[in-house]
PDB file of C-alpha atoms in Angstrom:
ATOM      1  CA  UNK A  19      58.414 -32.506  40.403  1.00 77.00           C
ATOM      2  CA  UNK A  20      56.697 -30.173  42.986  1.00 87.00           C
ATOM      3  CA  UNK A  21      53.767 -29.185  41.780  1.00 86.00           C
ATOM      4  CA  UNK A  22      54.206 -25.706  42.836  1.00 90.00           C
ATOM      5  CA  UNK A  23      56.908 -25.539  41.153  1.00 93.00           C
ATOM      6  CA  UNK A  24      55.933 -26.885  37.573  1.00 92.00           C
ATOM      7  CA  UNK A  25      53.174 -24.110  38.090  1.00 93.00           C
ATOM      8  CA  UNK A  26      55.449 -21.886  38.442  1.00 95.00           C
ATOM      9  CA  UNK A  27      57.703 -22.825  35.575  1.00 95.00           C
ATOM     10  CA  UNK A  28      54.462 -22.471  32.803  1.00 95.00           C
ATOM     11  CA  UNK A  29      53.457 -19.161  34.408  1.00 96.00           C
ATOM     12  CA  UNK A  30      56.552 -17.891  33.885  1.00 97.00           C
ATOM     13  CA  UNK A  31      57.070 -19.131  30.830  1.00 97.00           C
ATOM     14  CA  UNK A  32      53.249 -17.702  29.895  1.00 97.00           C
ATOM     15  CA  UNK A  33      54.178 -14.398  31.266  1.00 97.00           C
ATOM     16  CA  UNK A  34      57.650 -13.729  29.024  1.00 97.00           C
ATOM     17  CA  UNK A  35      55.712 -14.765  26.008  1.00 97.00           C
ATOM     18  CA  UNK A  36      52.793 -12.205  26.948  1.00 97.00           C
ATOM     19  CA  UNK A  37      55.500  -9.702  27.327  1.00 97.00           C
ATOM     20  CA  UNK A  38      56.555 -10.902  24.239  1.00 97.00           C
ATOM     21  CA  UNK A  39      53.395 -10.807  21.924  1.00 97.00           C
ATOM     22  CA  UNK A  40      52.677  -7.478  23.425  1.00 96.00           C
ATOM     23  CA  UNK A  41      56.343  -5.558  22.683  1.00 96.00           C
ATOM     24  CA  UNK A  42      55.908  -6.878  19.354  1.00 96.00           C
ATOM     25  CA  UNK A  43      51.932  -6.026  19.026  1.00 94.00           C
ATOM     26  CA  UNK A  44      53.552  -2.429  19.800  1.00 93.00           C
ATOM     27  CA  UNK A  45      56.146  -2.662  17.410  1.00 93.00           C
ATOM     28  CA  UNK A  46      53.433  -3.607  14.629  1.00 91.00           C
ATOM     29  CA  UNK A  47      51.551  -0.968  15.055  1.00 85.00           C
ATOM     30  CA  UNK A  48      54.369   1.791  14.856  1.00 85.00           C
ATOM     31  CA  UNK A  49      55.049   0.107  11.754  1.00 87.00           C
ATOM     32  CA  UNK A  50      51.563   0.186  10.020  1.00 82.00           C
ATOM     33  CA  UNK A  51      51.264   4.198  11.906  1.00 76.00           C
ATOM     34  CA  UNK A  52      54.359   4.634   9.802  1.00 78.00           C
ATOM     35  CA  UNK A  53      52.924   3.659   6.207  1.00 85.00           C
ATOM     36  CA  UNK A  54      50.829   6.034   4.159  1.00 88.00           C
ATOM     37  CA  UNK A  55      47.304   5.900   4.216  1.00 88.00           C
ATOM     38  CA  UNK A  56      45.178   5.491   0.888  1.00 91.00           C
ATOM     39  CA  UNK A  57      42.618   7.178   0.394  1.00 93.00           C
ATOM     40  CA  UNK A  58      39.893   4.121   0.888  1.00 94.00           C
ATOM     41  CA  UNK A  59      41.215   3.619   4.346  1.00 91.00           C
ATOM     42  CA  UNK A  60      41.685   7.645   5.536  1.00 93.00           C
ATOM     43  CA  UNK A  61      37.483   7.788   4.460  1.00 94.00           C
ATOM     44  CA  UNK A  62      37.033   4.392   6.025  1.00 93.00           C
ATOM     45  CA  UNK A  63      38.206   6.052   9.138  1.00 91.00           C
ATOM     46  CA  UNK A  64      36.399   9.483   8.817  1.00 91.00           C
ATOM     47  CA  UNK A  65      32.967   7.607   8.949  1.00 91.00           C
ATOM     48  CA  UNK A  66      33.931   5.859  12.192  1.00 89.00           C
ATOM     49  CA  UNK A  67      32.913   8.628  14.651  1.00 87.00           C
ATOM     50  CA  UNK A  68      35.052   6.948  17.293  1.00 86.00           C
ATOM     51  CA  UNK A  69      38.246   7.736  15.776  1.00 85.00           C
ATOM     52  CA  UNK A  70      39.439  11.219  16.353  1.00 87.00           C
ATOM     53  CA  UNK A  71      41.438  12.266  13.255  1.00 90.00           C
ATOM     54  CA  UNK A  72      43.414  15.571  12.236  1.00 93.00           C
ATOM     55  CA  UNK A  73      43.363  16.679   8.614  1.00 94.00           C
ATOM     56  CA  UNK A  74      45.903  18.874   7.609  1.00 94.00           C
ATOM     57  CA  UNK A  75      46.088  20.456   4.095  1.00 94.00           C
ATOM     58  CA  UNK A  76      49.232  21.626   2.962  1.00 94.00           C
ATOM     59  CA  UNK A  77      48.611  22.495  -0.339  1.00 93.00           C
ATOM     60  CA  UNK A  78      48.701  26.355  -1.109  1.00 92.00           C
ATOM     61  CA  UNK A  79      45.431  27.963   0.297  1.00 90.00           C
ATOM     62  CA  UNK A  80      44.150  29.953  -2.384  1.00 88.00           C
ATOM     63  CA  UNK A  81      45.389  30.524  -6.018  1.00 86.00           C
ATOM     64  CA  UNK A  82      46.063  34.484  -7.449  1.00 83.00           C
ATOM     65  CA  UNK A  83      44.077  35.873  -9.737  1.00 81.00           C
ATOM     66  CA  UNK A  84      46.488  34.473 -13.281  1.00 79.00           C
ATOM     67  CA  UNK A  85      46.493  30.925 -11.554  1.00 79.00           C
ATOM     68  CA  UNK A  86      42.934  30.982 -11.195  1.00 77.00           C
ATOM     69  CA  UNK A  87      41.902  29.417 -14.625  1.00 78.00           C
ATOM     70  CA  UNK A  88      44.630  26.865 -15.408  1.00 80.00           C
ATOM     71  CA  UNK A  89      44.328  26.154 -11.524  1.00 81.00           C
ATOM     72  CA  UNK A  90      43.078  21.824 -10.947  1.00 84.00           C
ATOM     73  CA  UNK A  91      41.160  21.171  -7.988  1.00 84.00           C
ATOM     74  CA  UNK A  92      43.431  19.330  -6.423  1.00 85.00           C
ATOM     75  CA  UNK A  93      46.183  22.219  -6.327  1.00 89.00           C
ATOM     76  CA  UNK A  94      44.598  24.607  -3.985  1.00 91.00           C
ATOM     77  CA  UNK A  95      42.998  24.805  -0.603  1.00 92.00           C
ATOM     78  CA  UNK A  96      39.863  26.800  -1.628  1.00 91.00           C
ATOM     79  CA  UNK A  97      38.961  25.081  -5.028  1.00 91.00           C
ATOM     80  CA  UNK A  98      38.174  21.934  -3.100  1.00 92.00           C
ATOM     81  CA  UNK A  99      39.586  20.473   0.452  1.00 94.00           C
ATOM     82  CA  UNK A 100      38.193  17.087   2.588  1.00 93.00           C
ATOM     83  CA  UNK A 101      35.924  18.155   5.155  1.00 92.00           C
ATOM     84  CA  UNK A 102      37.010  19.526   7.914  1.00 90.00           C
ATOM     85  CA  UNK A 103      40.136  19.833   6.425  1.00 93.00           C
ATOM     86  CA  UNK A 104      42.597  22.414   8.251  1.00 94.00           C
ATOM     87  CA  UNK A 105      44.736  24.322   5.910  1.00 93.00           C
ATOM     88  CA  UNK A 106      48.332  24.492   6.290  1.00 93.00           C
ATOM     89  CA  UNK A 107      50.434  25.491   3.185  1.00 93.00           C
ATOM     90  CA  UNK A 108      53.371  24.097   3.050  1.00 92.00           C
ATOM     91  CA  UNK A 109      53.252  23.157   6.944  1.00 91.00           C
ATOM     92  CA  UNK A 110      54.355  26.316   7.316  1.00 90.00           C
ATOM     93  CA  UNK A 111      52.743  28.283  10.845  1.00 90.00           C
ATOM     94  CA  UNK A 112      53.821  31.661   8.784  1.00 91.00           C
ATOM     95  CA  UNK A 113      51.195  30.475   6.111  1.00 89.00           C
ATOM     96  CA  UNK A 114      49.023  29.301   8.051  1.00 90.00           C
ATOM     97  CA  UNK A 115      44.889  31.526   7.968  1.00 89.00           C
ATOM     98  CA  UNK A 116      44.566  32.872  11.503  1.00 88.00           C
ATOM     99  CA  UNK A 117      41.155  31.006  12.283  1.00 88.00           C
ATOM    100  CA  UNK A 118      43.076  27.790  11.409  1.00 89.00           C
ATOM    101  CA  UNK A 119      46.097  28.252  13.523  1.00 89.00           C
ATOM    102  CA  UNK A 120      44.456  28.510  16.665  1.00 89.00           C
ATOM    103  CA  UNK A 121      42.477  25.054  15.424  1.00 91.00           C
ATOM    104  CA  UNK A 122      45.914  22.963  14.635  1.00 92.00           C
ATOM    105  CA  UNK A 123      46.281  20.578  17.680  1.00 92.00           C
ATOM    106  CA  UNK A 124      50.187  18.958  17.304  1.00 92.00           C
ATOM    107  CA  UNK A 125      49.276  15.937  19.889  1.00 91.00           C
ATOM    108  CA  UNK A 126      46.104  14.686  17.902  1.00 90.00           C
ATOM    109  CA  UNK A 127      46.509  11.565  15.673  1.00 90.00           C
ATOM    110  CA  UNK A 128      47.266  13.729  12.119  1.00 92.00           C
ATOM    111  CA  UNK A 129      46.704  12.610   8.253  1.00 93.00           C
ATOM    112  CA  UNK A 130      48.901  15.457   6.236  1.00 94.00           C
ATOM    113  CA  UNK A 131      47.361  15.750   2.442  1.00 94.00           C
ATOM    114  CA  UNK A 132      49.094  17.023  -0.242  1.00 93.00           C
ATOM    115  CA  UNK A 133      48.773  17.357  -4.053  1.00 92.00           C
ATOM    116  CA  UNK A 134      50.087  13.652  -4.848  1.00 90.00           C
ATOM    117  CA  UNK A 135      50.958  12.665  -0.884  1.00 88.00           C
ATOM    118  CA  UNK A 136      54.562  13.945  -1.617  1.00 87.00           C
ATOM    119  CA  UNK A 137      56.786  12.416   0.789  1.00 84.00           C
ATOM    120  CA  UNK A 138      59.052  15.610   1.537  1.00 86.00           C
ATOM    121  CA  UNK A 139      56.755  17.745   2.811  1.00 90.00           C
ATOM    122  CA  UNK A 140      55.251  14.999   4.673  1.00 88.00           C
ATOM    123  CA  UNK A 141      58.766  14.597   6.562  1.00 86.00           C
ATOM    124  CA  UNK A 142      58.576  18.361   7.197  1.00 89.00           C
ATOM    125  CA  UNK A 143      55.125  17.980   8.698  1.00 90.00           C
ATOM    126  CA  UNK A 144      56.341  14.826  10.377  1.00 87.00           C
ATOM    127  CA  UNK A 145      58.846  16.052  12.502  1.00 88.00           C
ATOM    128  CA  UNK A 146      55.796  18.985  13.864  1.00 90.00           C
ATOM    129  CA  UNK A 147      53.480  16.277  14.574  1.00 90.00           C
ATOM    130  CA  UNK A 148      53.631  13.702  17.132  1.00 86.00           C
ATOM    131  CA  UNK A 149      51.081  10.931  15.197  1.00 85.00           C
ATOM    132  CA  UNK A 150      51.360  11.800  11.601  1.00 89.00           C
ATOM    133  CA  UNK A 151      50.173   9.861   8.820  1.00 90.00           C
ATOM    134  CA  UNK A 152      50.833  10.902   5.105  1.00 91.00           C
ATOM    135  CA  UNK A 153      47.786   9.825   2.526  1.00 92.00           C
ATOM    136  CA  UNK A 154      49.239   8.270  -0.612  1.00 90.00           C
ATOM    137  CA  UNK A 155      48.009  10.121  -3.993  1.00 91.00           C
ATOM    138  CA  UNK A 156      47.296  13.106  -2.128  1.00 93.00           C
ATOM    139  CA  UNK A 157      44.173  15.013  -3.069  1.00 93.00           C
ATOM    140  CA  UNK A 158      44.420  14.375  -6.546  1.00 93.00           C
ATOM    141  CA  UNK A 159      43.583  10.472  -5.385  1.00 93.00           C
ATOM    142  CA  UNK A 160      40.628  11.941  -3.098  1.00 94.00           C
ATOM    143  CA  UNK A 161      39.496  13.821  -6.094  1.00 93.00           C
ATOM    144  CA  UNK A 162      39.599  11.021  -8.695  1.00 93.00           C
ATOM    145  CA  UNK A 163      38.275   8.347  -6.175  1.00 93.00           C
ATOM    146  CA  UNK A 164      35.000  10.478  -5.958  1.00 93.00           C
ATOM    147  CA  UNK A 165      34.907  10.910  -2.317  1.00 93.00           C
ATOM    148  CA  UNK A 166      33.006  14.239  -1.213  1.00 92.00           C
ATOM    149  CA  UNK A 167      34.914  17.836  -1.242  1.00 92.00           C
ATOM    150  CA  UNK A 168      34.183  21.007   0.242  1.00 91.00           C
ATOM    151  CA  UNK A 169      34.789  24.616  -1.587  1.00 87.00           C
ATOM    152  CA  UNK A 170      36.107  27.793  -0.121  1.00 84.00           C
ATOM    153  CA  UNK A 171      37.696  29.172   2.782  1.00 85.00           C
ATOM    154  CA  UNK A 172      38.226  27.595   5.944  1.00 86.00           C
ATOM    155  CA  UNK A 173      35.511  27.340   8.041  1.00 82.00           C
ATOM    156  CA  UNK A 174      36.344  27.017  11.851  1.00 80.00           C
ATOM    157  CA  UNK A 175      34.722  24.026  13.953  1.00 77.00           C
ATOM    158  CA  UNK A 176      31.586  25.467  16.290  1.00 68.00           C
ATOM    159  CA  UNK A 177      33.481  23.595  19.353  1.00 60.00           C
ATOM    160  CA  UNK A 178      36.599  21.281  19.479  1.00 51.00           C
ATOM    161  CA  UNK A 179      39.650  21.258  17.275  1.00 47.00           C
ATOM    162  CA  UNK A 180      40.234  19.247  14.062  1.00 48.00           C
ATOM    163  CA  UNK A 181      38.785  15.947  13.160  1.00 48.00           C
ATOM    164  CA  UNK A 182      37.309  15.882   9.436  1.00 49.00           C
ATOM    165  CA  UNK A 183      33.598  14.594   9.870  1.00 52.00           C
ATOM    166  CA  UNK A 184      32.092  13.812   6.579  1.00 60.00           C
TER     167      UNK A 184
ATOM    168  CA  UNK B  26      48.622 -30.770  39.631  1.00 76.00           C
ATOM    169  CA  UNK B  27      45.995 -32.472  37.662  1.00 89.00           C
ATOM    170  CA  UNK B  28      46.332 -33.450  33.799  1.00 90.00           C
ATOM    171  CA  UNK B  29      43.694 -30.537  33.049  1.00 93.00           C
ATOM    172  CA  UNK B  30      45.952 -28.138  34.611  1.00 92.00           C
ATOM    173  CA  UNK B  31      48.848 -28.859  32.916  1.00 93.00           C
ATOM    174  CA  UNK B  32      46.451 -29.342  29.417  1.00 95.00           C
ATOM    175  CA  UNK B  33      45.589 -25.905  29.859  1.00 95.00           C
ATOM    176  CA  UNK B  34      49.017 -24.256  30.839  1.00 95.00           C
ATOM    177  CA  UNK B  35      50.127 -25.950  27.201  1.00 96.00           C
ATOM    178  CA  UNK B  36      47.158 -24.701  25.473  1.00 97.00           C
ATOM    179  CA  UNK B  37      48.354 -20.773  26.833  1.00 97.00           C
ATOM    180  CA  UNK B  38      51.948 -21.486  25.374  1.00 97.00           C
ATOM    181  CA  UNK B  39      50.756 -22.305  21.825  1.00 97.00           C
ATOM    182  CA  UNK B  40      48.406 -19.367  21.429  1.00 97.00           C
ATOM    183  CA  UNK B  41      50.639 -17.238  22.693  1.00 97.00           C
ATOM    184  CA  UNK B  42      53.712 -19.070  20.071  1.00 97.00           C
ATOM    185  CA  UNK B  43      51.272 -19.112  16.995  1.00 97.00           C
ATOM    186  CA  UNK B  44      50.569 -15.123  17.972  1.00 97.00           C
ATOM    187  CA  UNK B  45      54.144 -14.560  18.428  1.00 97.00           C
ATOM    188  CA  UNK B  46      55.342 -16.440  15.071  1.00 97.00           C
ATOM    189  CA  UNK B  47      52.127 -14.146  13.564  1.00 96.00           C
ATOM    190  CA  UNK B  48      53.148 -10.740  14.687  1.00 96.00           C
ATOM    191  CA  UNK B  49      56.818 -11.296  13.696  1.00 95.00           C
ATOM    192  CA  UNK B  50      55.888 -12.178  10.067  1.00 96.00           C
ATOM    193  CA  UNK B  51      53.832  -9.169   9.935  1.00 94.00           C
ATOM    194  CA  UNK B  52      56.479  -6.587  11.423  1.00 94.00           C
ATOM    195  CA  UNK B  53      58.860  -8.488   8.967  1.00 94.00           C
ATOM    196  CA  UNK B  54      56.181  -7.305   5.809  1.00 93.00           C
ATOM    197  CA  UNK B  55      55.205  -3.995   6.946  1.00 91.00           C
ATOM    198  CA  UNK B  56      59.553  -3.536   7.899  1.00 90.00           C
ATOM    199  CA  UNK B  57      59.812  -3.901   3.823  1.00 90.00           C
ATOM    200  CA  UNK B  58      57.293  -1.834   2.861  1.00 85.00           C
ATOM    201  CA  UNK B  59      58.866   1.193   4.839  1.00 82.00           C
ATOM    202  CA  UNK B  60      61.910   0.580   3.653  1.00 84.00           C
ATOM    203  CA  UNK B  61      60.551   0.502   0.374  1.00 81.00           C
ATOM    204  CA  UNK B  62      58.971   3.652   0.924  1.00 73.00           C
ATOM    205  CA  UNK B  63      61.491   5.612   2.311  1.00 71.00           C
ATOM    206  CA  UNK B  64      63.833   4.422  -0.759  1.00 74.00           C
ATOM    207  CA  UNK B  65      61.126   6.412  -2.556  1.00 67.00           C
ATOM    208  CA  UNK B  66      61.621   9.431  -0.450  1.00 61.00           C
ATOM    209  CA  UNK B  67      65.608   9.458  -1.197  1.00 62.00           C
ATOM    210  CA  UNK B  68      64.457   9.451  -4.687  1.00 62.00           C
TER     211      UNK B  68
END
């Protein structure tokens, strides 16, 4: 056979299964962006300062004065949130704290936490966000795996938007 | 073209078919853990 010609063949046949590997490297990774997060990956990837991560809290932001002492941790915003958390109750903009709204960025890669990472209002926050990532256990897993916790009120950023440094 | 060439062309194809048989057993996994998931969802 002509040699330029047998080259040819194996670099096409090279190039289709590059094509390949990579369509299906996408695919993969849609998949895995699809899957909850647990909470030993989502502080995994807080520590690595080169990933640029969203929290969003949609647990209610503050409990009333009766709900105060039968109140968990884990069930509002203010009794104890990730760092750098942004609260969103309910994923609801109406709900939303002021200083918060104008720090929710809807293009960022986004982890939504919950009480228990309850799937429905993860597909209500899903369809808001264009990366979005639901953490399995919700806070109540943060809480019980020991991982650190802020208290109080949201606190904006002093520059940027998002991203939950610990 | 020389037996080295065509070694190495042959070398490319099975990386990239050992990656490719790799990937698709992986998107296979991950496909039944979403569908698993989102069966919990329904519920």
């Amino acid at each position: 056979m002509n040699p330029k010609i047998e080259r040819a063949i194996y670099i096409g046949i090279i190039l289709v299964l590059a094509v390949l590997v990579l369509s299906f490297g996408k695919k993969q990774i849609e998949l895995q962006e699809s899957l909850p997060l647990t909470v030993d990956q989502l502080y995994k990837k807080l520590q690595n300062p080169k990933i640029n991560l969203q929290i969003i809290d949609v647990r209610p932001y503050e409990p009333t004065e009766e709900e105060e002492d039968e109140a968990e941790d884990y069930d509002f915003y203010t009794l104890a949130h990730i760092p750098g958390a942004i609260p969103m109750p309910d994923c609801d903009e109406s709900k939303t704290p002021k200083e918060a709204l104008d720090h929710i960025n809807y293009y960022l890669p986004t982890v939504i936490i919950s009480k228990h990472g309850d799937p429905k209002i993860f597909q209500k926050c899903a369809k808001k966000f264009k990366i979005v990532q639901n953490v399995k256990g919700g806070m109540e897993a943060w809480l019980d795996a020991g991982y650190p916790t802020e208290e109080d009120e949201y606190t904006p950023p002093a520059a940027g938007g998002g991203g939950g440094c610990l | 073209m020389s037996m080295i060439e065509r070694f190495l062309y042959w070398t490319a194809i099975v990386v990239l078919i050992i990656a490719l048989v790799g990937i698709k057993g992986n998107i296979s996994k991950l496909e039944q853990q979403v569908s698993q998931a989102s069966a919990q969802v329904e519920e």
